[in-house]
mmCIF file of C-alpha atoms and ligand atoms in Angstrom:
data_model
loop_
_atom_site.group_PDB
_atom_site.id
_atom_site.type_symbol
_atom_site.label_atom_id
_atom_site.label_comp_id
_atom_site.label_asym_id
_atom_site.label_seq_id
_atom_site.Cartn_x
_atom_site.Cartn_y
_atom_site.Cartn_z
ATOM 1 C CA MET A 1 -120.315 3.104 -67.407
ATOM 2 C CA GLU A 2 -117.889 5.906 -68.416
ATOM 3 C CA ASN A 3 -114.474 6.530 -66.940
ATOM 4 C CA ILE A 4 -114.823 9.951 -65.302
ATOM 5 C CA PHE A 5 -111.033 10.479 -65.719
ATOM 6 C CA ASN A 6 -111.514 10.732 -69.437
ATOM 7 C CA TYR A 7 -113.184 14.056 -68.911
ATOM 8 C CA ASN A 8 -111.367 17.391 -68.550
ATOM 9 C CA LEU A 9 -112.930 19.982 -66.264
ATOM 10 C CA ASP A 10 -114.651 21.773 -69.082
ATOM 11 C CA GLU A 11 -116.279 18.581 -70.255
ATOM 12 C CA LEU A 12 -117.353 17.738 -66.724
ATOM 13 C CA LYS A 13 -118.872 21.225 -66.462
ATOM 14 C CA SER A 14 -120.955 20.472 -69.589
ATOM 15 C CA VAL A 15 -122.524 17.487 -67.967
ATOM 16 C CA LEU A 16 -122.967 18.824 -64.430
ATOM 17 C CA THR A 17 -125.039 21.901 -63.769
ATOM 18 C CA PRO A 18 -124.635 24.304 -62.186
ATOM 19 C CA SER A 19 -121.050 24.107 -63.354
ATOM 20 C CA PHE A 20 -119.416 24.932 -59.935
ATOM 21 C CA ARG A 21 -120.463 21.365 -59.010
ATOM 22 C CA ALA A 22 -117.920 20.061 -61.566
ATOM 23 C CA LYS A 23 -115.148 21.772 -59.738
ATOM 24 C CA GLN A 24 -116.330 20.329 -56.440
ATOM 25 C CA VAL A 25 -116.385 16.767 -57.927
ATOM 26 C CA TRP A 26 -113.074 17.411 -59.555
ATOM 27 C CA ARG A 27 -111.535 18.254 -56.147
ATOM 28 C CA TRP A 28 -112.973 15.088 -54.639
ATOM 29 C CA LEU A 29 -111.363 13.047 -57.413
ATOM 30 C CA TYR A 30 -108.050 14.672 -57.718
ATOM 31 C CA ILE A 31 -107.352 16.065 -54.248
ATOM 32 C CA ASN A 32 -109.178 13.628 -51.978
ATOM 33 C CA TYR A 33 -108.653 10.580 -54.205
ATOM 34 C CA GLU A 34 -112.279 9.718 -53.575
ATOM 35 C CA ASP A 35 -113.576 6.990 -55.833
ATOM 36 C CA ASP A 36 -117.051 6.613 -54.369
ATOM 37 C CA PHE A 37 -119.464 9.311 -55.582
ATOM 38 C CA ASN A 38 -121.695 8.607 -52.555
ATOM 39 C CA MET A 39 -118.940 9.896 -50.249
ATOM 40 C CA MET A 40 -118.846 13.342 -51.956
ATOM 41 C CA ILE A 41 -120.961 14.814 -49.186
ATOM 42 C CA ASN A 42 -121.168 18.362 -50.412
ATOM 43 C CA ILE A 43 -122.781 17.283 -53.673
ATOM 44 C CA PRO A 44 -126.591 16.968 -53.608
ATOM 45 C CA LYS A 45 -127.815 13.382 -53.323
ATOM 46 C CA GLU A 46 -129.535 13.456 -56.663
ATOM 47 C CA MET A 47 -126.382 14.502 -58.420
ATOM 48 C CA ARG A 48 -124.383 11.870 -56.604
ATOM 49 C CA ASN A 49 -126.856 9.293 -57.876
ATOM 50 C CA LYS A 50 -126.517 10.610 -61.420
ATOM 51 C CA LEU A 51 -122.771 10.439 -61.230
ATOM 52 C CA HIS A 52 -122.938 6.986 -59.759
ATOM 53 C CA ASN A 53 -125.165 5.792 -62.580
ATOM 54 C CA GLN A 54 -123.223 7.345 -65.460
ATOM 55 C CA PHE A 55 -119.585 7.250 -64.368
ATOM 56 C CA SER A 56 -116.964 5.198 -62.642
ATOM 57 C CA ALA A 57 -114.028 6.626 -60.687
ATOM 58 C CA LYS A 58 -112.406 3.270 -60.253
ATOM 59 C CA ASN A 59 -111.525 1.738 -63.608
ATOM 60 C CA LEU A 60 -108.235 0.134 -62.637
ATOM 61 C CA GLU A 61 -107.766 -2.537 -60.011
ATOM 62 C CA ILE A 62 -104.397 -2.987 -58.299
ATOM 63 C CA ASN A 63 -103.881 -6.740 -58.685
ATOM 64 C CA ASN A 64 -100.455 -6.892 -57.111
ATOM 65 C CA ILE A 65 -97.793 -4.647 -55.543
ATOM 66 C CA GLN A 66 -94.181 -5.687 -55.335
ATOM 67 C CA THR A 67 -91.760 -3.741 -53.194
ATOM 68 C CA SER A 68 -88.014 -3.710 -53.968
ATOM 69 C CA ILE A 69 -85.322 -3.640 -51.311
ATOM 70 C CA ASP A 70 -84.602 -0.105 -52.432
ATOM 71 C CA GLY A 71 -88.265 0.912 -51.845
ATOM 72 C CA THR A 72 -89.277 0.956 -55.481
ATOM 73 C CA LYS A 73 -92.833 -0.361 -55.878
ATOM 74 C CA LYS A 74 -94.194 -2.053 -58.913
ATOM 75 C CA TYR A 75 -97.981 -2.080 -59.481
ATOM 76 C CA LEU A 76 -99.784 -4.558 -61.585
ATOM 77 C CA PHE A 77 -103.018 -2.940 -62.730
ATOM 78 C CA SER A 78 -105.911 -4.549 -64.473
ATOM 79 C CA THR A 79 -108.316 -2.766 -66.759
ATOM 80 C CA LYS A 80 -112.100 -3.178 -67.004
ATOM 81 C CA ASP A 81 -111.587 -5.316 -70.144
ATOM 82 C CA ASN A 82 -109.210 -7.517 -68.245
ATOM 83 C CA TYR A 83 -105.784 -6.577 -69.553
ATOM 84 C CA THR A 84 -102.988 -5.962 -67.151
ATOM 85 C CA PHE A 85 -100.075 -3.596 -67.251
ATOM 86 C CA GLU A 86 -97.473 -2.245 -64.863
ATOM 87 C CA SER A 87 -96.509 1.100 -63.426
ATOM 88 C CA VAL A 88 -93.651 1.960 -61.040
ATOM 89 C CA PHE A 89 -93.338 4.220 -57.989
ATOM 90 C CA LEU A 90 -89.854 5.450 -57.058
ATOM 91 C CA LYS A 91 -88.754 7.191 -53.896
ATOM 92 C CA MET A 92 -85.432 8.924 -53.935
ATOM 93 C CA ARG A 93 -83.607 10.969 -51.423
ATOM 94 C CA ASP A 94 -82.591 14.401 -52.673
ATOM 95 C CA LYS A 95 -79.985 16.299 -50.749
ATOM 96 C CA GLU A 96 -80.480 20.093 -50.433
ATOM 97 C CA PHE A 97 -79.291 22.931 -48.160
ATOM 98 C CA ASP A 98 -81.729 24.554 -45.694
ATOM 99 C CA GLU A 99 -81.748 28.195 -44.647
ATOM 100 C CA ASN A 100 -78.835 27.521 -42.265
ATOM 101 C CA ASP A 101 -76.717 25.801 -44.870
ATOM 102 C CA ASN A 102 -77.244 22.428 -43.229
ATOM 103 C CA ILE A 103 -77.703 19.559 -45.591
ATOM 104 C CA LYS A 104 -81.095 18.026 -45.301
ATOM 105 C CA SER A 105 -82.482 15.195 -47.402
ATOM 106 C CA ARG A 106 -85.924 15.225 -48.754
ATOM 107 C CA GLU A 107 -87.873 12.502 -50.388
ATOM 108 C CA LYS A 108 -88.589 12.860 -54.041
ATOM 109 C CA TYR A 109 -91.327 10.843 -55.671
ATOM 110 C CA THR A 110 -91.489 9.745 -59.242
ATOM 111 C CA ILE A 111 -94.232 7.836 -60.885
ATOM 112 C CA CYS A 112 -93.424 5.927 -63.999
ATOM 113 C CA VAL A 113 -96.601 5.822 -66.054
ATOM 114 C CA SER A 114 -97.562 3.445 -68.857
ATOM 115 C CA SER A 115 -99.188 4.753 -71.983
ATOM 116 C CA GLN A 116 -100.033 1.585 -73.911
ATOM 117 C CA ILE A 117 -100.718 -2.142 -73.241
ATOM 118 C CA GLY A 118 -97.664 -3.480 -75.076
ATOM 119 C CA CYS A 119 -95.845 -1.415 -77.749
ATOM 120 C CA LYS A 120 -95.685 -1.405 -81.555
ATOM 121 C CA ILE A 121 -92.142 -0.190 -81.799
ATOM 122 C CA GLY A 122 -90.478 -3.597 -81.135
ATOM 123 C CA CYS A 123 -87.065 -2.568 -79.877
ATOM 124 C CA LYS A 124 -84.789 -5.546 -79.679
ATOM 125 C CA PHE A 125 -83.691 -5.012 -76.088
ATOM 126 C CA CYS A 126 -87.073 -4.401 -74.544
ATOM 127 C CA ARG A 127 -89.319 -6.878 -72.860
ATOM 128 C CA THR A 128 -92.317 -4.773 -73.546
ATOM 129 C CA GLY A 129 -91.381 -4.361 -77.188
ATOM 130 C CA GLU A 130 -90.913 -8.066 -77.637
ATOM 131 C CA SER A 131 -94.398 -8.704 -76.322
ATOM 132 C CA GLY A 132 -96.240 -6.891 -79.123
ATOM 133 C CA PHE A 133 -99.038 -4.446 -78.960
ATOM 134 C CA THR A 134 -102.590 -4.880 -77.561
ATOM 135 C CA ARG A 135 -104.158 -1.378 -77.283
ATOM 136 C CA ASN A 136 -103.682 2.210 -76.289
ATOM 137 C CA LEU A 137 -104.493 3.140 -72.739
ATOM 138 C CA THR A 138 -107.391 5.617 -72.550
ATOM 139 C CA VAL A 139 -106.886 9.133 -71.141
ATOM 140 C CA GLY A 140 -108.587 8.009 -67.910
ATOM 141 C CA GLU A 141 -106.397 4.920 -67.637
ATOM 142 C CA ILE A 142 -103.261 7.096 -67.912
ATOM 143 C CA VAL A 143 -104.525 9.610 -65.324
ATOM 144 C CA GLU A 144 -105.816 6.992 -62.914
ATOM 145 C CA GLN A 145 -102.413 5.388 -62.561
ATOM 146 C CA VAL A 146 -101.181 8.554 -60.911
ATOM 147 C CA ILE A 147 -104.185 8.846 -58.562
ATOM 148 C CA ALA A 148 -104.126 5.205 -57.576
ATOM 149 C CA ILE A 149 -100.402 5.317 -56.814
ATOM 150 C CA LYS A 150 -100.672 8.583 -54.883
ATOM 151 C CA LYS A 151 -103.586 7.219 -52.890
ATOM 152 C CA GLU A 152 -101.981 3.896 -52.114
ATOM 153 C CA ASN A 153 -98.833 5.639 -50.839
ATOM 154 C CA LYS A 154 -100.877 8.184 -48.922
ATOM 155 C CA ILE A 155 -99.094 11.023 -50.620
ATOM 156 C CA LEU A 156 -100.532 14.383 -49.666
ATOM 157 C CA PRO A 157 -102.045 16.289 -52.515
ATOM 158 C CA GLU A 158 -99.624 19.235 -52.171
ATOM 159 C CA LYS A 159 -96.543 17.056 -52.166
ATOM 160 C CA CYS A 160 -94.433 17.330 -55.402
ATOM 161 C CA VAL A 161 -94.423 14.337 -57.635
ATOM 162 C CA ASN A 162 -92.631 13.831 -60.928
ATOM 163 C CA ILE A 163 -94.207 11.947 -63.730
ATOM 164 C CA VAL A 164 -92.182 10.095 -66.350
ATOM 165 C CA TYR A 165 -93.820 8.483 -69.277
ATOM 166 C CA MET A 166 -91.359 5.691 -69.283
ATOM 167 C CA GLY A 167 -93.542 2.744 -68.390
ATOM 168 C CA MET A 168 -94.947 0.432 -71.003
ATOM 169 C CA GLY A 169 -95.549 1.690 -74.465
ATOM 170 C CA GLU A 170 -94.480 4.538 -76.782
ATOM 171 C CA PRO A 171 -96.274 7.649 -75.464
ATOM 172 C CA LEU A 172 -96.072 9.572 -78.786
ATOM 173 C CA ASP A 173 -97.857 6.670 -80.484
ATOM 174 C CA ASN A 174 -100.852 7.454 -78.278
ATOM 175 C CA PHE A 175 -100.601 11.092 -78.834
ATOM 176 C CA ASP A 176 -104.123 12.483 -78.319
ATOM 177 C CA ASN A 177 -104.731 10.530 -75.158
ATOM 178 C CA LEU A 178 -101.336 11.431 -73.836
ATOM 179 C CA ILE A 179 -101.770 15.156 -74.372
ATOM 180 C CA LYS A 180 -105.226 15.165 -72.745
ATOM 181 C CA ALA A 181 -103.911 13.184 -69.784
ATOM 182 C CA ILE A 182 -100.912 15.601 -69.351
ATOM 183 C CA LYS A 183 -103.320 18.579 -69.293
ATOM 184 C CA ILE A 184 -105.631 16.883 -66.730
ATOM 185 C CA ILE A 185 -102.619 15.826 -64.565
ATOM 186 C CA SER A 186 -101.233 19.387 -64.603
ATOM 187 C CA HIS A 187 -104.610 21.107 -63.954
ATOM 188 C CA ILE A 188 -104.168 23.612 -61.174
ATOM 189 C CA ASP A 189 -107.374 22.718 -59.417
ATOM 190 C CA GLY A 190 -106.595 19.024 -59.315
ATOM 191 C CA LEU A 191 -103.395 16.964 -59.243
ATOM 192 C CA SER A 192 -101.561 20.187 -60.237
ATOM 193 C CA ILE A 193 -98.395 18.391 -61.347
ATOM 194 C CA SER A 194 -96.728 21.041 -63.499
ATOM 195 C CA THR A 195 -95.845 20.094 -67.076
ATOM 196 C CA ARG A 196 -92.217 20.867 -66.118
ATOM 197 C CA ARG A 197 -92.358 17.878 -63.843
ATOM 198 C CA GLN A 198 -93.624 15.641 -66.593
ATOM 199 C CA THR A 199 -91.144 13.978 -68.897
ATOM 200 C CA ILE A 200 -92.049 12.152 -72.101
ATOM 201 C CA SER A 201 -89.689 9.480 -73.186
ATOM 202 C CA THR A 202 -89.804 8.595 -76.823
ATOM 203 C CA SER A 203 -88.057 6.141 -79.178
ATOM 204 C CA GLY A 204 -87.864 9.075 -81.551
ATOM 205 C CA ILE A 205 -90.949 9.443 -83.756
ATOM 206 C CA SER A 206 -89.826 12.763 -85.309
ATOM 207 C CA PRO A 207 -93.118 14.049 -86.687
ATOM 208 C CA MET A 208 -94.741 13.462 -83.265
ATOM 209 C CA ILE A 209 -91.908 15.193 -81.525
ATOM 210 C CA ASP A 210 -92.569 18.129 -83.784
ATOM 211 C CA ALA A 211 -96.268 17.980 -82.971
ATOM 212 C CA LEU A 212 -95.541 17.887 -79.295
ATOM 213 C CA GLY A 213 -93.149 20.822 -79.625
ATOM 214 C CA SER A 214 -95.679 22.885 -81.457
ATOM 215 C CA LEU A 215 -98.098 22.533 -78.536
ATOM 216 C CA ASN A 216 -95.543 24.256 -76.279
ATOM 217 C CA LEU A 217 -96.788 22.580 -73.166
ATOM 218 C CA GLY A 218 -93.560 22.981 -71.220
ATOM 219 C CA VAL A 219 -93.031 19.212 -70.812
ATOM 220 C CA GLN A 220 -89.584 17.699 -70.620
ATOM 221 C CA LEU A 221 -88.363 15.543 -73.476
ATOM 222 C CA ALA A 222 -86.282 12.393 -73.221
ATOM 223 C CA ILE A 223 -84.969 10.740 -76.366
ATOM 224 C CA SER A 224 -84.170 7.012 -76.270
ATOM 225 C CA LEU A 225 -81.128 7.349 -78.446
ATOM 226 C CA HIS A 226 -79.083 4.279 -77.560
ATOM 227 C CA ALA A 227 -76.809 4.339 -80.651
ATOM 228 C CA VAL A 228 -74.735 6.975 -82.367
ATOM 229 C CA ASN A 229 -74.916 5.650 -85.972
ATOM 230 C CA ASP A 230 -77.837 4.502 -88.025
ATOM 231 C CA GLU A 231 -76.287 1.047 -88.648
ATOM 232 C CA THR A 232 -76.378 0.125 -84.977
ATOM 233 C CA ARG A 233 -79.575 1.893 -84.227
ATOM 234 C CA ASN A 234 -81.356 0.134 -87.076
ATOM 235 C CA LYS A 235 -80.447 -3.167 -85.504
ATOM 236 C CA LEU A 236 -81.588 -2.244 -81.965
ATOM 237 C CA MET A 237 -84.694 -0.185 -82.921
ATOM 238 C CA PRO A 238 -86.363 -0.912 -86.232
ATOM 239 C CA ILE A 239 -88.122 2.454 -86.023
ATOM 240 C CA ASN A 240 -84.874 3.998 -86.947
ATOM 241 C CA LYS A 241 -85.338 2.865 -90.504
ATOM 242 C CA VAL A 242 -88.297 5.197 -90.639
ATOM 243 C CA TYR A 243 -87.060 8.071 -88.507
ATOM 244 C CA ASN A 244 -83.277 7.999 -88.454
ATOM 245 C CA ILE A 245 -80.911 9.788 -86.091
ATOM 246 C CA GLU A 246 -80.571 12.883 -88.174
ATOM 247 C CA SER A 247 -84.409 13.257 -88.404
ATOM 248 C CA ILE A 248 -84.667 12.962 -84.655
ATOM 249 C CA MET A 249 -81.889 15.515 -84.094
ATOM 250 C CA GLU A 250 -83.592 17.924 -86.390
ATOM 251 C CA SER A 251 -86.807 17.582 -84.336
ATOM 252 C CA VAL A 252 -84.945 18.055 -81.158
ATOM 253 C CA ARG A 253 -83.274 21.201 -82.385
ATOM 254 C CA LYS A 254 -86.743 22.639 -83.059
ATOM 255 C CA PHE A 255 -88.225 21.524 -79.741
ATOM 256 C CA PRO A 256 -89.042 24.393 -77.281
ATOM 257 C CA ILE A 257 -86.891 23.822 -74.226
ATOM 258 C CA ASP A 258 -87.226 25.488 -70.876
ATOM 259 C CA MET A 259 -84.302 27.973 -70.337
ATOM 260 C CA ARG A 260 -83.149 26.066 -67.280
ATOM 261 C CA LYS A 261 -83.643 22.591 -68.685
ATOM 262 C CA ARG A 262 -82.013 20.202 -71.121
ATOM 263 C CA VAL A 263 -83.181 17.475 -73.418
ATOM 264 C CA MET A 264 -82.349 14.157 -71.968
ATOM 265 C CA PHE A 265 -80.755 11.595 -74.118
ATOM 266 C CA GLU A 266 -81.124 8.108 -72.791
ATOM 267 C CA TYR A 267 -78.295 5.828 -73.757
ATOM 268 C CA LEU A 268 -78.998 2.179 -73.124
ATOM 269 C CA MET A 269 -75.561 0.644 -72.908
ATOM 270 C CA ILE A 270 -75.136 -2.904 -74.105
ATOM 271 C CA LYS A 271 -71.978 -4.842 -73.812
ATOM 272 C CA ASP A 272 -69.858 -4.780 -77.005
ATOM 273 C CA ILE A 273 -72.630 -3.089 -78.953
ATOM 274 C CA ASN A 274 -72.360 0.569 -78.094
ATOM 275 C CA ASP A 275 -70.070 0.888 -75.163
ATOM 276 C CA SER A 276 -66.771 1.929 -76.693
ATOM 277 C CA ILE A 277 -64.947 5.216 -76.271
ATOM 278 C CA LYS A 278 -65.216 5.675 -80.074
ATOM 279 C CA ASN A 279 -69.010 5.583 -79.550
ATOM 280 C CA ALA A 280 -68.665 8.185 -76.728
ATOM 281 C CA LYS A 281 -66.679 10.473 -79.131
ATOM 282 C CA ASP A 282 -69.397 10.125 -81.796
ATOM 283 C CA LEU A 283 -72.068 10.834 -79.126
ATOM 284 C CA LEU A 284 -70.214 14.011 -78.252
ATOM 285 C CA ARG A 285 -70.090 15.149 -81.822
ATOM 286 C CA LEU A 286 -73.758 14.252 -82.408
ATOM 287 C CA LEU A 287 -74.954 16.331 -79.442
ATOM 288 C CA ASN A 288 -72.676 19.241 -80.110
ATOM 289 C CA GLY A 289 -74.671 22.487 -79.939
ATOM 290 C CA ILE A 290 -77.691 20.861 -78.277
ATOM 291 C CA LYS A 291 -78.605 21.609 -74.654
ATOM 292 C CA ALA A 292 -78.375 17.997 -73.694
ATOM 293 C CA LYS A 293 -77.732 15.698 -70.783
ATOM 294 C CA VAL A 294 -77.001 12.074 -71.259
ATOM 295 C CA ASN A 295 -78.360 9.394 -68.998
ATOM 296 C CA ILE A 296 -76.642 6.081 -69.405
ATOM 297 C CA ILE A 297 -78.835 3.064 -68.586
ATOM 298 C CA LEU A 298 -77.184 -0.235 -68.218
ATOM 299 C CA PHE A 299 -78.973 -2.913 -70.100
ATOM 300 C CA ASN A 300 -81.242 -4.892 -67.713
ATOM 301 C CA PRO A 301 -81.276 -8.512 -68.914
ATOM 302 C CA TYR A 302 -84.558 -10.438 -68.822
ATOM 303 C CA SER A 303 -85.253 -14.043 -69.507
ATOM 304 C CA GLY A 304 -84.808 -14.761 -73.205
ATOM 305 C CA SER A 305 -82.905 -11.552 -73.990
ATOM 306 C CA LYS A 306 -79.854 -11.941 -76.203
ATOM 307 C CA PHE A 307 -77.877 -8.928 -75.014
ATOM 308 C CA GLN A 308 -75.488 -8.521 -72.056
ATOM 309 C CA ARG A 309 -75.103 -5.929 -69.434
ATOM 310 C CA PRO A 310 -71.932 -3.880 -69.886
ATOM 311 C CA ASP A 311 -69.215 -3.696 -67.290
ATOM 312 C CA ILE A 312 -69.804 -0.876 -64.856
ATOM 313 C CA GLU A 313 -66.139 0.158 -65.244
ATOM 314 C CA GLN A 314 -66.626 0.543 -68.944
ATOM 315 C CA ALA A 315 -69.780 2.608 -68.398
ATOM 316 C CA LYS A 316 -67.875 4.830 -65.991
ATOM 317 C CA ARG A 317 -65.053 5.372 -68.491
ATOM 318 C CA PHE A 318 -67.645 6.236 -71.116
ATOM 319 C CA ALA A 319 -69.423 8.683 -68.688
ATOM 320 C CA ASP A 320 -66.079 10.236 -67.527
ATOM 321 C CA PHE A 321 -65.082 10.819 -71.099
ATOM 322 C CA LEU A 322 -68.288 12.781 -71.801
ATOM 323 C CA CYS A 323 -68.124 14.672 -68.464
ATOM 324 C CA LYS A 324 -64.504 15.758 -69.097
ATOM 325 C CA LYS A 325 -65.552 17.167 -72.463
ATOM 326 C CA GLY A 326 -68.307 19.171 -70.731
ATOM 327 C CA LEU A 327 -71.316 17.075 -71.581
ATOM 328 C CA LEU A 328 -73.573 16.469 -68.561
ATOM 329 C CA CYS A 329 -73.776 12.721 -68.044
ATOM 330 C CA THR A 330 -75.095 10.361 -65.398
ATOM 331 C CA ILE A 331 -75.314 6.682 -65.036
ATOM 332 C CA ARG A 332 -78.879 5.811 -64.007
ATOM 333 C CA GLU A 333 -79.136 3.768 -60.914
ATOM 334 C CA SER A 334 -81.024 0.744 -61.743
ATOM 335 C CA ARG A 335 -83.782 0.780 -59.254
ATOM 336 C CA GLY A 336 -86.118 -2.019 -58.550
ATOM 337 C CA SER A 337 -84.271 -4.540 -60.703
ATOM 338 C CA ASP A 338 -84.779 -7.272 -58.100
ATOM 339 C CA ILE A 339 -88.483 -7.097 -58.824
ATOM 340 C CA ASP A 340 -88.246 -6.559 -62.581
ATOM 341 C CA ALA A 341 -89.320 -2.923 -62.195
ATOM 342 C CA ALA A 342 -86.287 -1.518 -63.893
ATOM 343 C CA CYS A 343 -86.389 0.014 -67.375
ATOM 344 C CA GLY A 344 -87.438 -2.408 -70.025
ATOM 345 C CA GLN A 345 -88.408 -5.116 -67.605
ATOM 346 C CA LEU A 346 -92.075 -4.376 -67.527
ATOM 347 C CA LYS A 347 -94.311 -6.979 -69.011
ATOM 348 C CA TYR A 348 -97.950 -7.513 -69.470
ATOM 349 C CA VAL A 349 -100.213 -10.410 -69.463
ATOM 350 C CA ASP A 350 -103.039 -10.606 -71.905
ATOM 351 C CA SER A 351 -105.392 -12.322 -69.538
ATOM 352 C CA LYS A 352 -108.010 -12.857 -72.291
ATOM 353 C CA ASN A 353 -106.061 -15.692 -73.772
ATOM 354 C CA LYS A 354 -103.780 -16.294 -70.806
ATOM 355 C CA ASN A 355 -100.725 -15.533 -72.820
ATOM 356 C CA VAL A 356 -97.650 -14.317 -71.000
ATOM 357 C CA SER A 357 -96.520 -12.734 -74.193
ATOM 358 C CA HIS A 358 -92.937 -12.022 -73.498
ATOM 359 C CA GLU A 359 -92.269 -15.620 -72.708
ATOM 360 C CA THR A 360 -93.791 -16.990 -75.953
ATOM 361 C CA LYS A 361 -91.135 -15.464 -78.088
HETATM 362 N N1 LIG B 401 -91.208 3.809 -75.278
HETATM 363 C C1 LIG B 401 -90.613 4.907 -74.673
HETATM 364 C C2 LIG B 401 -90.727 4.954 -73.150
HETATM 365 C C3 LIG B 401 -90.736 3.625 -72.414
HETATM 366 S S1 LIG B 401 -89.269 2.784 -72.287
HETATM 367 C C4 LIG B 401 -89.033 4.893 -74.973
HETATM 368 O O1 LIG B 401 -88.640 3.911 -75.639
HETATM 369 O O2 LIG B 401 -88.419 5.842 -74.765
HETATM 370 C C5 LIG B 401 -88.289 3.629 -71.052
HETATM 371 C C6 LIG B 401 -86.770 3.418 -71.262
HETATM 372 O O3 LIG B 401 -86.380 2.116 -70.909
HETATM 373 C C7 LIG B 401 -86.326 3.706 -72.677
HETATM 374 O O4 LIG B 401 -85.266 4.530 -72.759
HETATM 375 C C8 LIG B 401 -85.966 2.283 -73.098
HETATM 376 O O5 LIG B 401 -85.083 2.343 -74.163
HETATM 377 C C9 LIG B 401 -85.375 1.689 -71.864
HETATM 378 N N2 LIG B 401 -85.247 0.184 -71.908
HETATM 379 C C10 LIG B 401 -85.973 -0.653 -72.664
HETATM 380 N N3 LIG B 401 -85.593 -1.928 -72.462
HETATM 381 C C11 LIG B 401 -84.575 -1.787 -71.550
HETATM 382 C C12 LIG B 401 -83.712 -2.877 -70.906
HETATM 383 N N4 LIG B 401 -83.846 -4.139 -71.205
HETATM 384 N N5 LIG B 401 -82.808 -2.406 -70.066
HETATM 385 C C13 LIG B 401 -82.691 -1.129 -69.765
HETATM 386 N N6 LIG B 401 -83.399 -0.127 -70.319
HETATM 387 C C14 LIG B 401 -84.350 -0.472 -71.197
HETATM 388 FE FE1 LIG B 402 -91.583 0.408 -77.042
HETATM 389 FE FE2 LIG B 402 -89.911 1.982 -75.616
HETATM 390 FE FE3 LIG B 402 -89.814 -0.721 -75.437
HETATM 391 FE FE4 LIG B 402 -88.964 0.461 -77.610
HETATM 392 S S1 LIG B 402 -88.078 0.640 -75.547
HETATM 393 S S2 LIG B 402 -90.282 -1.313 -77.506
HETATM 394 S S3 LIG B 402 -90.413 2.125 -77.812
HETATM 395 S S4 LIG B 402 -91.488 0.588 -74.785
#
């Protein structure tokens, strides 16, 4: 049985004739979130049977949902081959002015999507990284996370949703599947989530950043920088020994950036490792001339991790320093940390050998 979400619209047209049927099915899948081909009532019975025999529109099961006190929800999905991974749904209130200049707040939704089961990059501060790598998620598995979460939260199809590829895994290490998924997710006749609302977060695989840039998709780029010199970054992220800070900056400088947007630099702050004002000064120098914004993430401890969360006062001093020098900088609220849904806290269970990998380290 094939996962129908692996198919883009053109591919679906090549298996369904006449081809206008493909668009009808597409709308059922992506606008009505329908996972039962038999319910697609404007499709001839014969074609529904064919679809039913060849394809599946439900390839992920939601095994568990945890809801945080701040409304963040963490989903534990299981795949057909019995692996599990997590995705996160965040609701935030955005304040904006209406026509009469009254402040109104509006809910903003973000889905944090996983791209791999585990991760090969092995960052020292990351629970996912410490768990090792199992396999890439397929195109369909990436896409279906969005549909399943929209459906479970009864989000109307026309409602704006942001996608961040900041769940489990290194998205640029699953490049082809990621790109196809982004195109399906942004397809105007389906989910229609503009590429401008999709952010790819990477540990900094420079050649893949170049490859992404050359596709000119309009996606947003987030770099997990976390350190301002190679010595510290080597210790935190072994990938830095292959693609160092300078090679990442070179790729960022070449990357096509939307006029109104900036490249986001994520700065995971760890107590006594990278939280000094000297580090802030170096960061300023490093980002000089780049349309950048810095997002400070306070290290989220997890069982077995050897690092400490920095003092919030220190993080504020760091952020203030950058802001005063004119660099856009925010401290990311740690949402969902009571349910381990915050950055770096996602884990996976390899249910084949019942090995809760992050705890075996
Ligand atoms: N692999 C990609 C995307 C997923 S990780 C990347 O590394 O960019 C999403 C973000 O969470 C990254 O910026 C990552 O560095 C951060 N992160 C990882 N472990 C963390 C932890 N323990 N506390 C806070 N943030 C963490
Ligand atoms: Fe992988 Fe990102 Fe975790 Fe590093 S931080 S191990 S790249 S998921």
